[in-house]
Tab-separated table of C-alpha atoms in Angstrom:
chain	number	residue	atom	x	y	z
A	600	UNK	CA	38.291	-5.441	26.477
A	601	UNK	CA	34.848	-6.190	25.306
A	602	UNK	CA	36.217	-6.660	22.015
A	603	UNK	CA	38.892	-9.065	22.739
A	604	UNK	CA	36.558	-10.926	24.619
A	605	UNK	CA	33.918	-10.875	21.820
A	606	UNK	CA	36.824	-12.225	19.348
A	607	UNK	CA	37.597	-15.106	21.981
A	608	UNK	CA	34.005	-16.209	21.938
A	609	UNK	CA	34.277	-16.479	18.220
A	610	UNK	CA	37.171	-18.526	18.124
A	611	UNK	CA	35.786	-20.654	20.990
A	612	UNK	CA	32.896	-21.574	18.685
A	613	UNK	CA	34.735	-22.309	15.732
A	614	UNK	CA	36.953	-24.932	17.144
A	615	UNK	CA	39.217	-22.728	19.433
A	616	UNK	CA	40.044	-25.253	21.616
A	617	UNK	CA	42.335	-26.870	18.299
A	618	UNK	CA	42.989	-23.240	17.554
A	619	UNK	CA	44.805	-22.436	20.616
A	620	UNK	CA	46.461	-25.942	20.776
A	621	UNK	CA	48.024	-25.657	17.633
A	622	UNK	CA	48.929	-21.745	17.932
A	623	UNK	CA	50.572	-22.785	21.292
A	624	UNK	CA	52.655	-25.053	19.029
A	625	UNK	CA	53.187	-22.094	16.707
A	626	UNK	CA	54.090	-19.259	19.143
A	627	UNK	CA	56.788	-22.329	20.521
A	628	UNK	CA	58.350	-22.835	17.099
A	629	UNK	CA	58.385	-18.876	15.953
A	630	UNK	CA	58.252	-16.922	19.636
A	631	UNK	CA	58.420	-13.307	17.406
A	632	UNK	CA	55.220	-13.301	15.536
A	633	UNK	CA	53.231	-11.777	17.611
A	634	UNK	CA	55.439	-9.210	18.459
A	635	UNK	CA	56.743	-8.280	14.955
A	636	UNK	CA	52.621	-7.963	14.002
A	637	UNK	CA	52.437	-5.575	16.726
A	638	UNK	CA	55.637	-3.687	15.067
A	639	UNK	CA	54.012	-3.563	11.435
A	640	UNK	CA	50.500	-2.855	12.097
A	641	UNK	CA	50.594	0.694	11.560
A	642	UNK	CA	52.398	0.140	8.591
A	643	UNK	CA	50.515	-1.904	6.851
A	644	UNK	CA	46.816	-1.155	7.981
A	645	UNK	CA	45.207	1.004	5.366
A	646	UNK	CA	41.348	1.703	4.494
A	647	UNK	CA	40.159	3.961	0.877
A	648	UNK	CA	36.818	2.926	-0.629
A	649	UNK	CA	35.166	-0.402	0.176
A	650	UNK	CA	38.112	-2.161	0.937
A	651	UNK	CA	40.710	-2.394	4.058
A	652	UNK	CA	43.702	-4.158	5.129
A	653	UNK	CA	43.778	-5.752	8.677
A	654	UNK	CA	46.652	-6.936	10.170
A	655	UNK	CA	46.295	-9.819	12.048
A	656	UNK	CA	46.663	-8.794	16.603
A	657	UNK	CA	47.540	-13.256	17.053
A	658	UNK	CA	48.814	-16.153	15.646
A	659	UNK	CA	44.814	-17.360	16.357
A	660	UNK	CA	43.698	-15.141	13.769
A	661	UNK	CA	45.509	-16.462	11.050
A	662	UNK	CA	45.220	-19.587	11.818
A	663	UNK	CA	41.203	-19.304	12.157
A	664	UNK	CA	41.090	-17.314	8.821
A	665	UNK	CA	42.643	-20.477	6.873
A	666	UNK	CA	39.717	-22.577	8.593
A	667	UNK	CA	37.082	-19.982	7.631
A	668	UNK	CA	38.794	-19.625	3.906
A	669	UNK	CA	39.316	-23.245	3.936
A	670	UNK	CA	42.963	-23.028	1.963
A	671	UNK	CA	46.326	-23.706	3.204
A	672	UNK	CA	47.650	-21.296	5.460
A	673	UNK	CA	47.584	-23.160	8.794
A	674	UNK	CA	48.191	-26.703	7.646
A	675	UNK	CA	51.755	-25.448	7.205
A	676	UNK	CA	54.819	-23.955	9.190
A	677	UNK	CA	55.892	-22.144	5.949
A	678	UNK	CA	54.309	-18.776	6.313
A	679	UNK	CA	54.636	-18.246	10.054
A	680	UNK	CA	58.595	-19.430	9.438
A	681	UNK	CA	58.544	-16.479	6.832
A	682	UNK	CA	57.168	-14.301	9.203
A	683	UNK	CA	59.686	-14.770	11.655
A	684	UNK	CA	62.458	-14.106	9.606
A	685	UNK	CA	60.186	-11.061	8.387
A	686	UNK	CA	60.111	-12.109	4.680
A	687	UNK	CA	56.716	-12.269	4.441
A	688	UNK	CA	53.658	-11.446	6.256
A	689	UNK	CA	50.025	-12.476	6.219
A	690	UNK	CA	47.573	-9.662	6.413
A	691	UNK	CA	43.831	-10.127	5.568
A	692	UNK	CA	41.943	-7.656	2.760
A	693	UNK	CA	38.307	-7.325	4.008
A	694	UNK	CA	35.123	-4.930	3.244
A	695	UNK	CA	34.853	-2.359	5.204
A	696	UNK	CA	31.329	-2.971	5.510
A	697	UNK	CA	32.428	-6.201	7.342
A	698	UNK	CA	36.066	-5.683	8.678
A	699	UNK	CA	35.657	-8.713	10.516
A	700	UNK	CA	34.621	-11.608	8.264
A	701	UNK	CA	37.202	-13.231	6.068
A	702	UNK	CA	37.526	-12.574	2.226
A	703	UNK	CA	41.043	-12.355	1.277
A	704	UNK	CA	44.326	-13.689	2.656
A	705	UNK	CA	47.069	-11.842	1.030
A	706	UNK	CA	50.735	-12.627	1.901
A	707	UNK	CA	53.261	-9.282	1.356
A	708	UNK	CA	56.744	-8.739	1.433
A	709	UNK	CA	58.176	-5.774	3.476
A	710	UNK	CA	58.419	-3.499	0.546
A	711	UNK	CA	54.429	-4.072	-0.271
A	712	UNK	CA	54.764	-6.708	-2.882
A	713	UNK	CA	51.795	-9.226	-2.682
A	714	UNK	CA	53.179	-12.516	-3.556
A	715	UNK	CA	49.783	-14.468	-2.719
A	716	UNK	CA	45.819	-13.520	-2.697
A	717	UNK	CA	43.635	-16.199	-2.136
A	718	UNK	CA	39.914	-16.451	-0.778
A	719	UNK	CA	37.758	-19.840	-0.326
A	720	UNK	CA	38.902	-22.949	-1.478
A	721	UNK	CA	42.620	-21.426	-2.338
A	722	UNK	CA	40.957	-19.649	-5.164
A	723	UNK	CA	41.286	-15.878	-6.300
A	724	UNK	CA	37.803	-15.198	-7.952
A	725	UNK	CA	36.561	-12.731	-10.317
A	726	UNK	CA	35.324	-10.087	-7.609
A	727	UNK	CA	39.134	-9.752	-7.031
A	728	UNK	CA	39.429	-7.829	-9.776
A	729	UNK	CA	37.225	-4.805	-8.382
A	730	UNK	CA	39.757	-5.068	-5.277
A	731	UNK	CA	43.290	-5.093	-7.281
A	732	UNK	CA	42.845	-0.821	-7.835
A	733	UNK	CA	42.604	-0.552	-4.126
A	734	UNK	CA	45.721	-2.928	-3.746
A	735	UNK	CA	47.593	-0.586	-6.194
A	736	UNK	CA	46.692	2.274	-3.788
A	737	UNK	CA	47.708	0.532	-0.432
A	738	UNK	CA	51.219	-0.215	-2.475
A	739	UNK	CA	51.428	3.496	-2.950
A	740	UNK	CA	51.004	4.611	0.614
A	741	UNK	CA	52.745	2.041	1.763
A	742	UNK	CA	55.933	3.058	-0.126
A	743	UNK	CA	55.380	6.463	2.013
A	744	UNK	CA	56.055	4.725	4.788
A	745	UNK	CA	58.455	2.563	4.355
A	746	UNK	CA	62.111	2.480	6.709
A	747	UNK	CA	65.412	1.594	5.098
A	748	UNK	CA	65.521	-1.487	7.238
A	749	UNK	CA	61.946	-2.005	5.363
A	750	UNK	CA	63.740	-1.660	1.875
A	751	UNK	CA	66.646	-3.608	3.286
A	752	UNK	CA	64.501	-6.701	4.143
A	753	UNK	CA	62.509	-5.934	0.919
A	754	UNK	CA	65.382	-6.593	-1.063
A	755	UNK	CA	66.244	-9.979	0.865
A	756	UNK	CA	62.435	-11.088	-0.007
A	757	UNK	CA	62.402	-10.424	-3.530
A	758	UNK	CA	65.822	-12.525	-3.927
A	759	UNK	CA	64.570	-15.226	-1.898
A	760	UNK	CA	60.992	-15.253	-3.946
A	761	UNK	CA	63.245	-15.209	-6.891
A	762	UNK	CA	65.171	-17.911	-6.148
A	763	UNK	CA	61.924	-20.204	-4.838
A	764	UNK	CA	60.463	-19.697	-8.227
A	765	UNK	CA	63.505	-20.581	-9.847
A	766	UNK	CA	63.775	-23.857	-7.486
A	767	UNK	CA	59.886	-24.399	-7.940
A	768	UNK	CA	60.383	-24.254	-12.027
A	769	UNK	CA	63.732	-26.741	-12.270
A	770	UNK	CA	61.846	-29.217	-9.923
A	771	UNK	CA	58.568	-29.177	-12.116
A	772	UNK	CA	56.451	-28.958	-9.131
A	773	UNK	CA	52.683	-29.070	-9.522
A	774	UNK	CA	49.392	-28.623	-7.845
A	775	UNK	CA	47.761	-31.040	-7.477
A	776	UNK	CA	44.291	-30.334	-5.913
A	777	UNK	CA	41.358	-27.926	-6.776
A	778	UNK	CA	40.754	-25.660	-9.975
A	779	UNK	CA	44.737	-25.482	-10.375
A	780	UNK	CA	45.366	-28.531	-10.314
A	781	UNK	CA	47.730	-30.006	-12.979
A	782	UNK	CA	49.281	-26.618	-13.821
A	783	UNK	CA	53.121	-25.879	-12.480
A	784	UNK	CA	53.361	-24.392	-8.865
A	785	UNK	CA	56.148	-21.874	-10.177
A	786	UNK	CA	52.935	-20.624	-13.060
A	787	UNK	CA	50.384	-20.448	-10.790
A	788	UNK	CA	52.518	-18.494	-8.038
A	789	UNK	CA	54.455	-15.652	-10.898
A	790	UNK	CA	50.815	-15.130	-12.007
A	791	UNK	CA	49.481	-13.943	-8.750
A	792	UNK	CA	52.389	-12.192	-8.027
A	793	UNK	CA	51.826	-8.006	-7.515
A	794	UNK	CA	54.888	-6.109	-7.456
A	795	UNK	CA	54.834	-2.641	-6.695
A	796	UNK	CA	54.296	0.052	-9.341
A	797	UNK	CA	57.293	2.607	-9.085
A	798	UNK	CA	56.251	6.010	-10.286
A	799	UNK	CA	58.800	7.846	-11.972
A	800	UNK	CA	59.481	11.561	-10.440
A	801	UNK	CA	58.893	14.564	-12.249
């Protein structure tokens, strides 16, 4: 309790008021989200070294972790529509030193791919590079855990990613703010793409 009303204090003060309003319009558009994060947590939360994966408890946290990261998670429906269909997910990577203050916003497919990992600005930095052994390792035990409804639904994501890329490519789409800007969406994207590492038996 004291928690959850610590975390509502913080969101008051960093424009909750906006934050509710427009996760009211959210939860309206994609009633499951909530509900499906609930599903997945223990899934998908894993901790091993300095880093950690949180999954987001509400549709305010990922919407005040674009804010605090300052990229482009909450200025669109795309992500939480993914969600809903459970193609995607946002989950956050943090230090465990500070499990509560945004540094990465990774989005993952059911099967553990990680399609996107961006911190402020929409950037992925150098320091990520110290974190990408410790997302090889959460791919690992995350395979452990997997359902066949997981693989199932894993399968459907990779097709559909696929299939965007291929779309994003014959279209010539670009970006066209920050460091990336100029270079093809369907680059940028297949670049920070990390699929999972199958390790051969025996």
């Amino acid at each position: 309790k004291d928690l959850r009303e610590a975390h509502d204090e913080a969101v008051k003060l960093s424009g909750g008021g906006e934050i509710a309003k427009r996760a009211g319009k959210i939860a309206e558009a994609f009633p499951d989200i909530e509900r499906i994060y609930e599903e997945i947590r223990e899934k998908y939360e894993y901790e091993g070294g300095k880093y950690c994966i949180v999954v987001p408890e509400r549709i305010e946290d990922i919407i005040h972790e674009g804010r605090v990261l300052g990229h482009c998670l909450d200025r669109s429906d795309i992500y939480f529509e993914r969600i809903q269909k459970r193609e995607s997910y946002i989950v956050f990577l943090r230090k465990v030193e500070e499990p509560d203050k945004p540094y990465y916003t990774l989005e993952i497919e059911p099967g553990g791919a990680a399609r996107q990992k961006r911190t402020y600005g929409d950037n992925q930095n150098k320091d990520f590079e110290e974190a990408k052994t410790f997302i090889r390792n959460w791919q690992q035990e995350v395979q452990k855990r997997l359902t066949k409804d997981d693989e199932r639904m894993a399968e459907i994501s990779r097709k559909l990613r696929v299939e965007e890329f291929r779309e994003l490519r014959a279209e010539k789409k670009k970006i066209w703010h920050g460091k990336l800007a100029g270079r093809l969406l369907a680059d940028v994207l297949e670049e920070d793409l990390m699929e999972v590492e199958r390790i051969a038996a025996g």
